[in-house]
Each structure stands twice: as C-alpha cells, then as structure tokens.
Coordinates of C-alpha atoms and ligand atoms in Angstrom, one line a residue:
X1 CA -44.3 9.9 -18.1
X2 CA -43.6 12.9 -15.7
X3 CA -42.5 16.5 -16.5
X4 CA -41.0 15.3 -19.7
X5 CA -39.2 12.4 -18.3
X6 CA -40.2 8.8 -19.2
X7 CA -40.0 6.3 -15.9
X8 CA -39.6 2.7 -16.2
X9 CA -40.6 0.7 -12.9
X10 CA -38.6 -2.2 -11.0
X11 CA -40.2 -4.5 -8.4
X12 CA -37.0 -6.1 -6.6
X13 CA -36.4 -7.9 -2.8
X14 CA -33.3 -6.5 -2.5
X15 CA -31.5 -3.7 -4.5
X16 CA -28.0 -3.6 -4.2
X17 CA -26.1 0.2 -4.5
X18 CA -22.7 -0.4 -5.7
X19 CA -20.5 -3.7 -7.3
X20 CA -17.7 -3.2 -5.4
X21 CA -16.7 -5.9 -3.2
X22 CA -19.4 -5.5 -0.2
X23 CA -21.9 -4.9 -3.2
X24 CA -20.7 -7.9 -5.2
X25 CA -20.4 -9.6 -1.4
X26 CA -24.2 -8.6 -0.6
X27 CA -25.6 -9.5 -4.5
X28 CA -24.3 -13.1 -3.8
X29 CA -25.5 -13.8 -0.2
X30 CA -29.0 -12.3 -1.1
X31 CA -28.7 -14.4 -4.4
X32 CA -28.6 -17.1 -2.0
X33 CA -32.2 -16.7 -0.8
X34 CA -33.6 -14.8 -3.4
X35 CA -33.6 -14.3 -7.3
X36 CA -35.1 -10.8 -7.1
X37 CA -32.1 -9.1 -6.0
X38 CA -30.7 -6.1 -8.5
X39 CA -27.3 -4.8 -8.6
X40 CA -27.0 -1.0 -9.2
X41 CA -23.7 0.3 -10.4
X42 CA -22.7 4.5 -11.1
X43 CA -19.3 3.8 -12.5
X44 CA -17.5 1.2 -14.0
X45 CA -17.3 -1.9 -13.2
X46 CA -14.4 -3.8 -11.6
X47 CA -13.9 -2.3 -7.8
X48 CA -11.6 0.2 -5.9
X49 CA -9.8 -2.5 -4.5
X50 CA -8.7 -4.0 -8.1
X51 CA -8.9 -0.7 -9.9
X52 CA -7.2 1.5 -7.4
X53 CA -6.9 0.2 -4.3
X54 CA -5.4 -2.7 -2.7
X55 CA -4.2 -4.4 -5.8
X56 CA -2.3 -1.7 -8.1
X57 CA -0.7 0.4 -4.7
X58 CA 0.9 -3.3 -3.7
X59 CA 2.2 -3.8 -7.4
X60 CA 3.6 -0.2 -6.8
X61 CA 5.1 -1.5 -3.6
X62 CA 6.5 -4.7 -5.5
X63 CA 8.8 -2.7 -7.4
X64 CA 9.9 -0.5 -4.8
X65 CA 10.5 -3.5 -2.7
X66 CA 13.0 -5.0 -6.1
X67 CA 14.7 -2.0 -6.5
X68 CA 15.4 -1.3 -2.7
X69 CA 16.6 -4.7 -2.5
X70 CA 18.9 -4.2 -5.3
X71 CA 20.3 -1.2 -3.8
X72 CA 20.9 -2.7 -0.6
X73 CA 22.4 -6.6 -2.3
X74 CA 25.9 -4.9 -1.5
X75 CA 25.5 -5.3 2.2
X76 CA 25.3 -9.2 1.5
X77 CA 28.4 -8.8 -1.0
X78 CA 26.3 -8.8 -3.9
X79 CA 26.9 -6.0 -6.1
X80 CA 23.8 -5.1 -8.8
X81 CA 23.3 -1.7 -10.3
X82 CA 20.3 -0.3 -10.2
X83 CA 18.1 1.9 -12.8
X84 CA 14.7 2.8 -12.6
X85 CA 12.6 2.3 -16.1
X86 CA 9.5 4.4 -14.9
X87 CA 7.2 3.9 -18.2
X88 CA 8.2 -0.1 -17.6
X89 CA 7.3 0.4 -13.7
X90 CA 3.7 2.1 -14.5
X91 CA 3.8 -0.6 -17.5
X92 CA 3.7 -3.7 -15.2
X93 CA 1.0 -1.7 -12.9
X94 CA -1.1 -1.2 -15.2
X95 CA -0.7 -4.5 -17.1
X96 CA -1.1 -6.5 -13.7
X97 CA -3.9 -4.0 -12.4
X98 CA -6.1 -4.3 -16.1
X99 CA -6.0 -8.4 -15.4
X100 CA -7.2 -8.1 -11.6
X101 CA -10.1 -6.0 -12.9
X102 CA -10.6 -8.1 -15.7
X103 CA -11.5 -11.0 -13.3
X104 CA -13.8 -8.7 -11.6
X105 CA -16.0 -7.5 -14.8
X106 CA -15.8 -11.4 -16.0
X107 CA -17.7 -12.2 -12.8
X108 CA -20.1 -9.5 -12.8
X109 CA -20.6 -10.7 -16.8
X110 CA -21.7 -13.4 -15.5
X111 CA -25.0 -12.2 -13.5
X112 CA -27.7 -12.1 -15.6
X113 CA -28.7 -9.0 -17.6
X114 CA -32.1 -8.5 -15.5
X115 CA -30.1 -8.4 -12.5
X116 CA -28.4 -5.5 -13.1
X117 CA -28.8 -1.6 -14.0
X118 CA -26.3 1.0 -14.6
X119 CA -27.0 4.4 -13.5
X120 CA -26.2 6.5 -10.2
X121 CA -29.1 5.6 -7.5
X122 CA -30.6 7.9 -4.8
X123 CA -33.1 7.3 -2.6
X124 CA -36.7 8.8 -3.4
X125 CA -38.4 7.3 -0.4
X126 CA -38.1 4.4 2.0
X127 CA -37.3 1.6 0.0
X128 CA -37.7 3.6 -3.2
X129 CA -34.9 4.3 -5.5
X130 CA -34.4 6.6 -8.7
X131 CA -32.1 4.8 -10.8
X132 CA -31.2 7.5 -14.0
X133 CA -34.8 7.2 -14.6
X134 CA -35.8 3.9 -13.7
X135 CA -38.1 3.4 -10.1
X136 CA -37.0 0.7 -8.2
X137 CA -39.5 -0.5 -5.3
X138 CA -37.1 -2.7 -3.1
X139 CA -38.6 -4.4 -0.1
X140 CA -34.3 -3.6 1.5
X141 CA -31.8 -2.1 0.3
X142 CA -28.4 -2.4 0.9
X143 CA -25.6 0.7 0.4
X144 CA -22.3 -0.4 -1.0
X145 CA -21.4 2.6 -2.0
X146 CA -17.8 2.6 -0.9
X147 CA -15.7 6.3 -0.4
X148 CA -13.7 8.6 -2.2
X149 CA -10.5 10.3 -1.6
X150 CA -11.6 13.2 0.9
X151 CA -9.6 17.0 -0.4
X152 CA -10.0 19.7 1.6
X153 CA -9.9 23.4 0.0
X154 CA -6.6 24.1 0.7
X155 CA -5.9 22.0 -2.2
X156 CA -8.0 23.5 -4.8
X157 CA -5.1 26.2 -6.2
X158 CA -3.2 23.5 -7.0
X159 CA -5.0 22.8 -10.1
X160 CA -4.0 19.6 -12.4
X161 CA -0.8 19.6 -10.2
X162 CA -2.9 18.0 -7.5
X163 CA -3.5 14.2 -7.5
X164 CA -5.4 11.5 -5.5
X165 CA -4.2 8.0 -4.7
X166 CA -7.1 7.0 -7.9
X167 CA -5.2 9.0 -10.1
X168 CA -1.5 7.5 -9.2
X169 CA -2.1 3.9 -11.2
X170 CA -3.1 5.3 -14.5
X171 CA 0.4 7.2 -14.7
X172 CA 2.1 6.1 -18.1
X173 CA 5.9 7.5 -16.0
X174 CA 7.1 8.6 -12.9
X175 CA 7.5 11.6 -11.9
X176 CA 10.2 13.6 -10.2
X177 CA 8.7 15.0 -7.2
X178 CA 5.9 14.7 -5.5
X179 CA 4.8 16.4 -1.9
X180 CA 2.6 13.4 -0.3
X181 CA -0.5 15.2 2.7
X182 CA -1.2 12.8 4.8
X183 CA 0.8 10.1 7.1
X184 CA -1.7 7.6 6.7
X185 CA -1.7 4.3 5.0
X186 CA -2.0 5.2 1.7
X187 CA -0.2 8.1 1.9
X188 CA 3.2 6.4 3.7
X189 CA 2.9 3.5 1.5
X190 CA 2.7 5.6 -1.5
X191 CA 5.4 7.6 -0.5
X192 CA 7.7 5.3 0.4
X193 CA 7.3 3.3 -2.7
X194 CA 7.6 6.4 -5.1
X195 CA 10.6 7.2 -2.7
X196 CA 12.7 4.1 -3.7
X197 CA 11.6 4.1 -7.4
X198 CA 13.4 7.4 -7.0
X199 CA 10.8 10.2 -7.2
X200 CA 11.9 13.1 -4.9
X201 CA 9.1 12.8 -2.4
X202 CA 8.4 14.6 1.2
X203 CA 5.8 13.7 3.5
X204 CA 3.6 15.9 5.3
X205 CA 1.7 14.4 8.6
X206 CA -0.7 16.1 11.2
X207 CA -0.4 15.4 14.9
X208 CA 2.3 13.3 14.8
X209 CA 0.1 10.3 13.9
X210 CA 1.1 7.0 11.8
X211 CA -2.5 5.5 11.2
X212 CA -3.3 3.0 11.9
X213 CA -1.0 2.5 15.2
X214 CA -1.9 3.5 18.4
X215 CA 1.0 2.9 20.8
X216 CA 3.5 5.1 21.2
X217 CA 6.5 2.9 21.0
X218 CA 5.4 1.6 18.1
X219 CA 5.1 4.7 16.5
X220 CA 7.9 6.2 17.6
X221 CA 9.8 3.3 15.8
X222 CA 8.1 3.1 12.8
X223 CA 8.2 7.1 12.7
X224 CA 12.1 6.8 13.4
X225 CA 12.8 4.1 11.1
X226 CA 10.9 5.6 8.1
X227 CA 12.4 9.3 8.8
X228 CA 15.8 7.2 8.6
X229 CA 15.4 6.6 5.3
X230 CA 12.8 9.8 3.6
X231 CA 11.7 13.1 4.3
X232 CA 8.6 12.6 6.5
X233 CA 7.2 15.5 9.2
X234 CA 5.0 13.5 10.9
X235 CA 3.5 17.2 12.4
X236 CA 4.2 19.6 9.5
X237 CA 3.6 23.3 10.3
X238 CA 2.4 24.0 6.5
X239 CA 2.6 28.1 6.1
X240 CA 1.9 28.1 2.5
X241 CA 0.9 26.2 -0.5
X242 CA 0.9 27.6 -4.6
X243 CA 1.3 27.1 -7.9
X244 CA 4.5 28.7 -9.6
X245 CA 5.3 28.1 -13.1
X246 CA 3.4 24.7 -12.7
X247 CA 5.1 23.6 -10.1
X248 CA 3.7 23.1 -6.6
X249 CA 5.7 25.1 -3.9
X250 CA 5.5 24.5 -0.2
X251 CA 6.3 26.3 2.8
X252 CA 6.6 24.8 6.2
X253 CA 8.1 25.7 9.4
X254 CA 10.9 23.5 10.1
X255 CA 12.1 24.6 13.7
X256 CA 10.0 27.3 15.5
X257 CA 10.8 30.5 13.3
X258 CA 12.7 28.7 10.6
X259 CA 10.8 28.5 7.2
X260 CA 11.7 26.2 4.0
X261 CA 10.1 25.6 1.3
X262 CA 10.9 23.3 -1.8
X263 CA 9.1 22.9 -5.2
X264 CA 7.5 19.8 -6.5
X265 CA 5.9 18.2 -10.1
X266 CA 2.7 17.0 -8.2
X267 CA 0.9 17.2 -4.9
X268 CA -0.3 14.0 -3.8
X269 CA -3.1 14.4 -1.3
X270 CA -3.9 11.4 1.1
X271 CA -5.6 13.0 3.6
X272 CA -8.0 10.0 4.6
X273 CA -11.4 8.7 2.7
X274 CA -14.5 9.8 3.1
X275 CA -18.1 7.6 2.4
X276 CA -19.7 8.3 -0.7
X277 CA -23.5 9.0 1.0
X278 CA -23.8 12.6 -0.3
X279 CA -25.7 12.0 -3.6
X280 CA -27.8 9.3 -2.0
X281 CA -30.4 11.5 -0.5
X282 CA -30.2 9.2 2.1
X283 CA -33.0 11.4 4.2
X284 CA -35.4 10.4 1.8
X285 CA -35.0 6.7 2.5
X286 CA -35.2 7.4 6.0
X287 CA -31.8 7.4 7.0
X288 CA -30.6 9.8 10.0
X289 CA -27.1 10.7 9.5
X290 CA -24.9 11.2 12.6
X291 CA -22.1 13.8 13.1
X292 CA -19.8 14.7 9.9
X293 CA -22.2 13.2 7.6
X294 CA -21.4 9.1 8.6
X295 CA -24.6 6.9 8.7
X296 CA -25.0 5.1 12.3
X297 CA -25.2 1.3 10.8
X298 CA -25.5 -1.3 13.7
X299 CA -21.9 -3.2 13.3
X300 CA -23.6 -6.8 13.9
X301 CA -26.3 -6.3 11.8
X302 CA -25.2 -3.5 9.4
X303 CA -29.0 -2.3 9.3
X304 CA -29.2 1.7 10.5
X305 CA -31.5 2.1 12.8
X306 CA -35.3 0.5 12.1
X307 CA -35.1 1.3 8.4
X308 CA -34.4 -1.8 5.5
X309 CA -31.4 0.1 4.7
X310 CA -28.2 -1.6 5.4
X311 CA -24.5 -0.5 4.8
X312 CA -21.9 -2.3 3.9
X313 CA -18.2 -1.3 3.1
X314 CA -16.5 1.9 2.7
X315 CA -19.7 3.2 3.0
X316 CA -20.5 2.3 6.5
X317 CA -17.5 4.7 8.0
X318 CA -16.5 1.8 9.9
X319 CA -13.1 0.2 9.1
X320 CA -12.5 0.8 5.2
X321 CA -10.7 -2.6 4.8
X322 CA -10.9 -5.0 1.9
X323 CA -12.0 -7.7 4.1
X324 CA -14.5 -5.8 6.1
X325 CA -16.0 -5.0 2.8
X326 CA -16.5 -8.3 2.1
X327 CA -17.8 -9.7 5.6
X328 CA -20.4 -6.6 5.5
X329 CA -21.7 -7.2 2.1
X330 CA -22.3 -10.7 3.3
X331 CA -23.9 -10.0 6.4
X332 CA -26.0 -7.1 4.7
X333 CA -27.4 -9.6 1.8
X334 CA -28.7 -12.1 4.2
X335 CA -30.2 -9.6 6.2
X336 CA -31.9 -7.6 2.9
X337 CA -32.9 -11.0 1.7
X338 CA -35.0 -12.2 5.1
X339 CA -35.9 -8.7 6.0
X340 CA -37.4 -8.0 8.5
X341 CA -36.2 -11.1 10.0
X342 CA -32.7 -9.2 10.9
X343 CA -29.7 -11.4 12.6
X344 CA -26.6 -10.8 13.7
X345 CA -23.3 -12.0 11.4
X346 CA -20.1 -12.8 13.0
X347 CA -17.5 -10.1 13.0
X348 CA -13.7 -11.5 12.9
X349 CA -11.3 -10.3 15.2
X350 CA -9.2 -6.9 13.8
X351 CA -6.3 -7.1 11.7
X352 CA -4.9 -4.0 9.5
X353 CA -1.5 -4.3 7.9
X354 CA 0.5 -1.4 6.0
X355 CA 2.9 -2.7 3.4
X356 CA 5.7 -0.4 4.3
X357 CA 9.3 -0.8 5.3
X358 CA 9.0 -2.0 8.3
X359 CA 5.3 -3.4 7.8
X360 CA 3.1 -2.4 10.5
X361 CA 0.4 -4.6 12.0
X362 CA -2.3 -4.2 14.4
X363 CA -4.1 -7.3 15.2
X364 CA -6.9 -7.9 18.1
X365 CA -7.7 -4.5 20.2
X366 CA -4.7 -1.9 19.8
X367 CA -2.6 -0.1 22.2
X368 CA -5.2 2.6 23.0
X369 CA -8.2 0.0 22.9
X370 CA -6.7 -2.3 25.1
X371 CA -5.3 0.2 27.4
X372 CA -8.3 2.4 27.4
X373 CA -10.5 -0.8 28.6
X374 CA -8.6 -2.4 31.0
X375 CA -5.8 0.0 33.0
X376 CA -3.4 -2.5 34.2
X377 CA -2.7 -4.0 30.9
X378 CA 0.2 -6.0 30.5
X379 CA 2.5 -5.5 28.2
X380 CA 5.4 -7.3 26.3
X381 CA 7.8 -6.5 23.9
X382 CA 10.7 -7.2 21.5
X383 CA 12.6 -5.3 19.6
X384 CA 13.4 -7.1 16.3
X385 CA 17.0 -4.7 16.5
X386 CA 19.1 -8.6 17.5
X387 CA 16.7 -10.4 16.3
X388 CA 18.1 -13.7 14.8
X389 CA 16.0 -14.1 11.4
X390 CA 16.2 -10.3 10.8
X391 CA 19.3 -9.7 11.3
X392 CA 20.1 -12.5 8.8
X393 CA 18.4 -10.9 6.5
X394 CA 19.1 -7.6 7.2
X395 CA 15.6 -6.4 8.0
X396 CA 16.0 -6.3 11.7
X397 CA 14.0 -3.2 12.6
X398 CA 11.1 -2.4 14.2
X399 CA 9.3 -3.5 17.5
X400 CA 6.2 -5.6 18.5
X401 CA 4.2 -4.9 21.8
X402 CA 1.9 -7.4 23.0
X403 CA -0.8 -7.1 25.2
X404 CA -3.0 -8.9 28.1
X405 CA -5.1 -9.2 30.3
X406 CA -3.7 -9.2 34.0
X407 CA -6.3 -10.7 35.5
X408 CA -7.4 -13.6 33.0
X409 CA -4.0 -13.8 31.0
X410 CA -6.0 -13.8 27.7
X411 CA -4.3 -12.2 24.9
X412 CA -5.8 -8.7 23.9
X413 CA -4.5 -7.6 20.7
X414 CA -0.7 -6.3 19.4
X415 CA 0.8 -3.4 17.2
X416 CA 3.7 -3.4 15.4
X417 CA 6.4 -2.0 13.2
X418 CA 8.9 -5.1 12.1
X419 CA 9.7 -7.6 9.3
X420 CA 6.8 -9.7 8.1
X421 CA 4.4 -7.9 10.1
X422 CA 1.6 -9.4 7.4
X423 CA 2.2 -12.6 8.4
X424 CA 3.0 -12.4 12.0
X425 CA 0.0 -10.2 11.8
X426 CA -2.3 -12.9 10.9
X427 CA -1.4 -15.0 13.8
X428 CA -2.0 -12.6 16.0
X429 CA -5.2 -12.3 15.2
X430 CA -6.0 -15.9 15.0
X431 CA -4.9 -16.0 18.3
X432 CA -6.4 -12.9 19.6
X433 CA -9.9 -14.7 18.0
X434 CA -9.8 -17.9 19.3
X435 CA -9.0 -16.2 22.6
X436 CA -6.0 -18.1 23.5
X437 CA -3.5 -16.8 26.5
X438 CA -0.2 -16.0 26.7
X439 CA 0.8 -19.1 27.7
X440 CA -1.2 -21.1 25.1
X441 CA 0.3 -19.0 23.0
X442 CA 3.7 -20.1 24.0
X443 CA 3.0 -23.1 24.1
X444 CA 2.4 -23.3 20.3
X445 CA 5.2 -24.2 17.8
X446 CA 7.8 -22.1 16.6
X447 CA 10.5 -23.4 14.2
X448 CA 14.4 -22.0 14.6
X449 CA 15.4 -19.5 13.2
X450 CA 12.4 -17.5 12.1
X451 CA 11.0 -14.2 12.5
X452 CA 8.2 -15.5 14.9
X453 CA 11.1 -16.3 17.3
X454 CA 10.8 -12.2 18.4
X455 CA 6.6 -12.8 19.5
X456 CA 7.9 -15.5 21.3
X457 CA 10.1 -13.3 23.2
X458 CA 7.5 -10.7 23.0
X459 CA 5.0 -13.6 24.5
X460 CA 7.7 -14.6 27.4
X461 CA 8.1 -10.9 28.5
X462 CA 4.2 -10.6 28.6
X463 CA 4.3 -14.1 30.8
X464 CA 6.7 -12.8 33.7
X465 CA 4.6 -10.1 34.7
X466 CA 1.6 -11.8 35.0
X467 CA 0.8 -12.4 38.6
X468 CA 2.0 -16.0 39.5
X469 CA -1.7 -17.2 40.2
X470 CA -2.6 -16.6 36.3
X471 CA -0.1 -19.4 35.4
X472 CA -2.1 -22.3 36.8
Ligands
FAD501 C1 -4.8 3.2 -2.5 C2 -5.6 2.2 -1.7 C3 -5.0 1.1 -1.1 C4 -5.8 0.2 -0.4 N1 -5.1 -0.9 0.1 C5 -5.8 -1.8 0.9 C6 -5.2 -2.9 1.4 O1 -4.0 -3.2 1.1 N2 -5.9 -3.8 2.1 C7 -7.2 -3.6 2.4 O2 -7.9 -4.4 3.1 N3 -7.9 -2.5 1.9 C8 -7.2 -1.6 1.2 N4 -7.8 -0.5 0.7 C9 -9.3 -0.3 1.0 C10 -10.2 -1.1 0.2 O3 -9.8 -1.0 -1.2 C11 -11.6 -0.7 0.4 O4 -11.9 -0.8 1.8 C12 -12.6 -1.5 -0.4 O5 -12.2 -1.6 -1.7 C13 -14.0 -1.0 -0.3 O6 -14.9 -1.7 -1.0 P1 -16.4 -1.2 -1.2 O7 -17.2 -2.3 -1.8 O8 -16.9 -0.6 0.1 O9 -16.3 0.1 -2.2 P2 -16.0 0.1 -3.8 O10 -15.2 -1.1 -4.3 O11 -15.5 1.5 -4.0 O12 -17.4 0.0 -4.5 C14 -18.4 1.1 -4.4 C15 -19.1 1.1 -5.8 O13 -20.3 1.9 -5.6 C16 -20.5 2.6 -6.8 N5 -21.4 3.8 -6.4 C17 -21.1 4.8 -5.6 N6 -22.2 5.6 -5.5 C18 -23.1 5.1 -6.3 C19 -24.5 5.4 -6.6 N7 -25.1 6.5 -6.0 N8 -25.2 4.6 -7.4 C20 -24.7 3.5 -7.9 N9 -23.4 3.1 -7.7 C21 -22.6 3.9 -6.9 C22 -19.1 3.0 -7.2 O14 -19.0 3.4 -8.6 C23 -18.3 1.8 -6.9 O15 -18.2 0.9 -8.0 C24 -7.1 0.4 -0.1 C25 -7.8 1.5 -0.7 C26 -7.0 2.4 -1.4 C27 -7.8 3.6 -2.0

C-alpha cells in the first residue's frame, strides 16, 4: 500500500501494451517461446482495424461501389433505379462490422485469464509498468499501442458537428452534408463513398497531395478523375471555419480574390493519424523520443535504441498499415521473448492500396523513392484510357507508371491510379520482392483480355528504353 493506493505486483517476460493486431501479433509469437507473456489492453477489445478501420470503411465502400454501379448500369443498357436507404446502409455496417469484431474478442477469449489485464499502462521505469494499479516487472516490453485520429485546433469550434473517421461507423443514418479535411486515404475514400450514397460532401486537401502517391502523373490522374466526379480542392485556401445554427460553415478562396463558402451537417476531419505514445511516459522507460513526438524504433528489429522496448504497429510512426501491424508484432514478440538475444525479422516489400474510384496502388519503392535513389530511372507507362478490359467494362481510367533500374533492368517499384489496382497491386509487389526484371516480368503469363494486359504494355514501354546490353 502507498499513499492510499493498494499495488498488486506482476512478474512477466514480456508485457504486451495494446490487443490490437501488432499486440495480438506480438502476444502470439512471444507465446511461442514463452508462457509469461501478459497482454495489456486500455480500451475495448476487438482492434481499429475491425472496429473502425479497415473493415467497416471497406463495407462503407461496398455500398457505394452498388449504388454507383447502379447508377451507371444505363451505359450497358441496363436501366435500375436507384435509392439510397441510409439507416439500411449504416444497418449492414454495423451488422457486418459487430461480426468482424466478434471474431476478434472470441480469440482474445480464448487467452487465458492470467494472461491478460485491462487498464491503461505507462511506463514507471525501464521495464516497469503501472497498470491502473497493478506493477508489472517485464524483462521487454513491447508497445502496440496503435494511433488516433490527429485534430488540430482549428477544429475545436466546431463542437459535436465535428467528427473523426472512429466516429463515422457507429452512425445509425446518413447524413446530408459533410465537409471532409484531409486528401488522404481515409479521407478520399470516405468521401467518395459518402459522395455516391448521396451525402453532399466537399473535400478539402493541402498541397495538392493524394497520399499515398508520389508521382506526379499519377496524381494528376487520380486528382482529375476524382475532381470529375466530386468536389475535391486538392490545395484549399480555407479563410474561415464556424458554427452557425449548428451547421458547419466554410470559407475558402476559390480563385485568387474569389471567396465561397457553403454550409454543412458535419465536418469530417481526416487530417492523418498520429501514435498514441503520449500517456505512456515513455521517458520513464527509457525511451528517447525523436522530432514531433515519434519514437526512433529500428525497422528490422523494431527495438528503440538499447532499451527492451520494442514498437510495433501504429505505434511505431512507420507505415500505419494492417499488414505492417501484423509483421511488427511478430517480429517484436520474438525479439521480447529472447531478449537480449535481438534478430532481425524480414520486412516484405511495400504495397498500399486505397479503395477508391480509380484504386490507387503503390507497390515496391514509389515514384519519389525510386527516383530520388537512382536519377536515370526508367520509366514505363500505360494509360488504362483504350485499355481493352476496361473499356469493357467501363472502368477504363487511370494510369500505371513502372519503374527500373537502367543499369540492372530490375524492377523498382510502381504507382497507380486504374481499375483493380488491389490486385494488380499485389503482383507488383511480388514481383518487386522476388526481384525480378522487366523482362522476367514479361516473360510471365498474361491471359487475353484482362486488366493485366495494360502492365504488360506498361512492362514493354519500360523494356525499349533500356539500353540494348541490359536485354542479354
Ligand atoms: C478508417 C481507417 C481505414 C483503414 N483502412 C486500412 C486498410 O484498408 N488497409 C490497411 O492495411 N490499413 C488500414 N487502416 C490502418 C490499420 O487499421 C492500422 O494500421 C492497424 O489497425 C493498426 O493496428 P495496431 O495494432 O497498431 O493498433 P490498434 O488496433 O489500434 O491497437 C492498439 C490498442 O492499444 C490500446 N492502447 C492504447 N494505449 C494504451 C495504453 N496506454 N495501455 C493499454 N492499452 C492501450 C488501444 O485501446 C488499442 O486497442 C485503416 C485505418 C483507419 C482508421
């Protein structure tokens, strides 16, 4: 007992902080080696990725994707009429949403009640950790603590008539308007989804930039294509931002000197992620943050620094993908588990895919990663515009640029805006990891007529301008 406050005391190998997926990810690959592993959760169980993350945005999309298909069936000859039931919509996302959690909680059910504690955790020393009262001594410990929807002040006026991406999937109807901050992935997917569900929506970018692409071309397609069909400033000018009778009113600059303004039910701010290390104390565990706050975790190892600290996830400020999460936590487990014995994991080659209309891929290094390392980068492209499959189906927009290596011919990585981008997407980066060339790359099969038709024109373009000796 100190000051009042009773202590109970936990002896572990490895304390886990956070059941989302790198935490679920890490609890099982320590699991592996040891049975003293504990899994510390704040909230409740089930993860961002099934509660309000990957899964419930992409049932959000599904719908979209029905009704914009329904409006468009005329093109084919096929007349349908379209109305939008938005308590059914939110129905289905919720319904479909509650089941993919419920397969998350049923798994964590199934660790054993020793092997967990609920409570928020912060570090109280190197390897020491105040759980809500309980002490846990942890010889490692890994941070899953994943990262919450950043909102900066100029938000705050806005009252209940601002929302975050968390907040969307709990929504029992749709609303009328919304103003969306933020071009990036969850804020274009979002939009556009609530867009063709028929909510009055305007997006509001900064610097002109479609995360996550990189090349230009790319984005100037994928900026065209989606201005084509919604309101989107990719580089708003905002000059004001209220409440007025409840309703949020904003003010941009249109043209130099022009101002409008328009009025909307909600304000939906996406303006990026940030990792949730704040409450951590992570100081007091001997952790050395870097600039803005984000914790310098080695990517191979996920340990920071010397310290028995690793990160995994959201947490880390590296790439806040699903998939990541999940390598990270398993790296970070095996690590925590042998500490000190600390090894490298493998890291897979990059792949990030936004379910919009056109999907946008990037797959191996990107435009400005492949260009920034090598200067004489080769590049190929095709426009899917004539492309056979796409045209077909009435989906032919967009354009893929392919990249490599002048010198070697190896395949460095691709961007692009197009149909089945999540697909072609993958074999990109299967590609770009079993470091094939272009030409081994052409030499693969492709079946007639399919979308993968365009890489291999992409592929062929890239081929001619290699130099003739890279051929052999
Ligand atoms: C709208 C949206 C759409 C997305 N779509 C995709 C997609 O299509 N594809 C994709 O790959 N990724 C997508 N992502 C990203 C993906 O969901 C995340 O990268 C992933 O879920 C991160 O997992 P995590 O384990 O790091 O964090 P989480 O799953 O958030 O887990 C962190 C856990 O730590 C707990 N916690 C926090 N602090 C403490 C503390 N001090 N003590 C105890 N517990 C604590 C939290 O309660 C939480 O349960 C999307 C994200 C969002 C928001």
């Amino acid at each position: 007992v100190s000051g009042g406050r009773s202590f109970q005391a936990r002896s572990v190998d490895v304390a886990v902080i956070g059941a989302g997926t790198a935490g679920l990810a890490a609890f099982r690959a320590a699991s592996a080696a040891t049975s003293r592993v504990l899994l510390i959760e704040g909230g409740a169980h089930g993860t961002t990725c099934a509660r309000v993350g990957c899964m419930p945005s992409k049932l959000l999309i599904a719908a979209a994707d029905a009704a914009h298909d329904a409006r468009h069936a005329a093109g084919f000859g096929v007349r349908a009429c379209v109305e939008i039931d938005g308590p059914a919509v939110m129905r289905r996302v919720r319904r479909e949403r509650d089941r993919f959690v419920g397969v998350v909680v049923a798994r964590v059910d199934g660790i054993s009640a020793d092997q967990k504690l609920s409570g928020r955790a912060r570090f109280l020393g190197p390897g020491v950790l105040d759980v809500e009262g309980t002490i846990v001594h942890a010889r490692a410990v890994v941070v899953a603590t994943g990262s919450s929807p950043r909102v900066p002040s100029m938000f705050s006026g806005l009252r209940d008539r601002m929302v975050v991406s968390d907040d969307v999937f709990d929504w029992t109807d749709l609303p009328d308007s919304m103003a969306i901050f933020g071009a990036g992935i969850i804020g274009i997917e979002l939009g556009q989804a609530l867009h063709r569900l028929g909510v009055r929506v305007r997006i509001f970018g900064r610097g002109g930039e479609i995360r996550p692409l990189t090349d230009p071309v790319v984005r100037a397609c994928a900026a065209r294509t989606l201005a084509a069909e919604m309101p989107v400033d990719l580089d708003a000018k905002l000059r004001g931002l209220r409440l007025i009778d409840e309703r949020v009113v904003v003010e941009w600059e249109a043209t130099p000197g022009e101002l409008r303004s328009e009025s909307f039910s909600y304000a939906l701010v996406a303006a990026g992620r940030r990792p949730n290390v704040g409450g951590l104390d992570p100081e007091r565990g001997g952790i050395v943050l870097g600039a803005g706050g984000v914790v310098l975790s080695d990517r191979t190892t996920t340990r920071v620094g010397t310290t028995n600290v690793f990160f995994a996830g959201d947490a880390s400020g590296d790439v806040a993908l699903l998939h990541e999460a999940n390598d990270e936590g398993t790296i970070a487990g095996e690590n925590a588990a042998r500490f000190p014995d600390v090894r490298p994991g493998a890291r897979r080659s990059p792949l990030a895919i936004v379910f919009t209309d056109p999907q946008l891929a990037v797959a191996g290094a990107g435009f400005l990663q492949a260009a920034a390392s090598r200067p004489d980068v080769i590049v190929g492209e095709v426009s899917f515009e004539d492309q056979g499959r796409s045209r077909m189906m009435g989906k032919n927009r967009g354009v893929a640029r392919l990249y490599a290596d002048r010198s070697s011919g190896r395949f460095l990585g691709a961007e692009m805006a197009g149909p089945r981008a999540e697909h072609i997407g993958h074999l990109l980066a299967w590609a770009h990891q079993q470091q094939l060339t272009i030409d081994q790359m052409i030499a693969m099969p492709f079946y007639h007529p399919v979308v993968e038709e365009g890489i291999r024109t992409a592929l062929q373009d890239a081929s001619a301008k290699l130099p003739i000796h890279v051929h052999r």
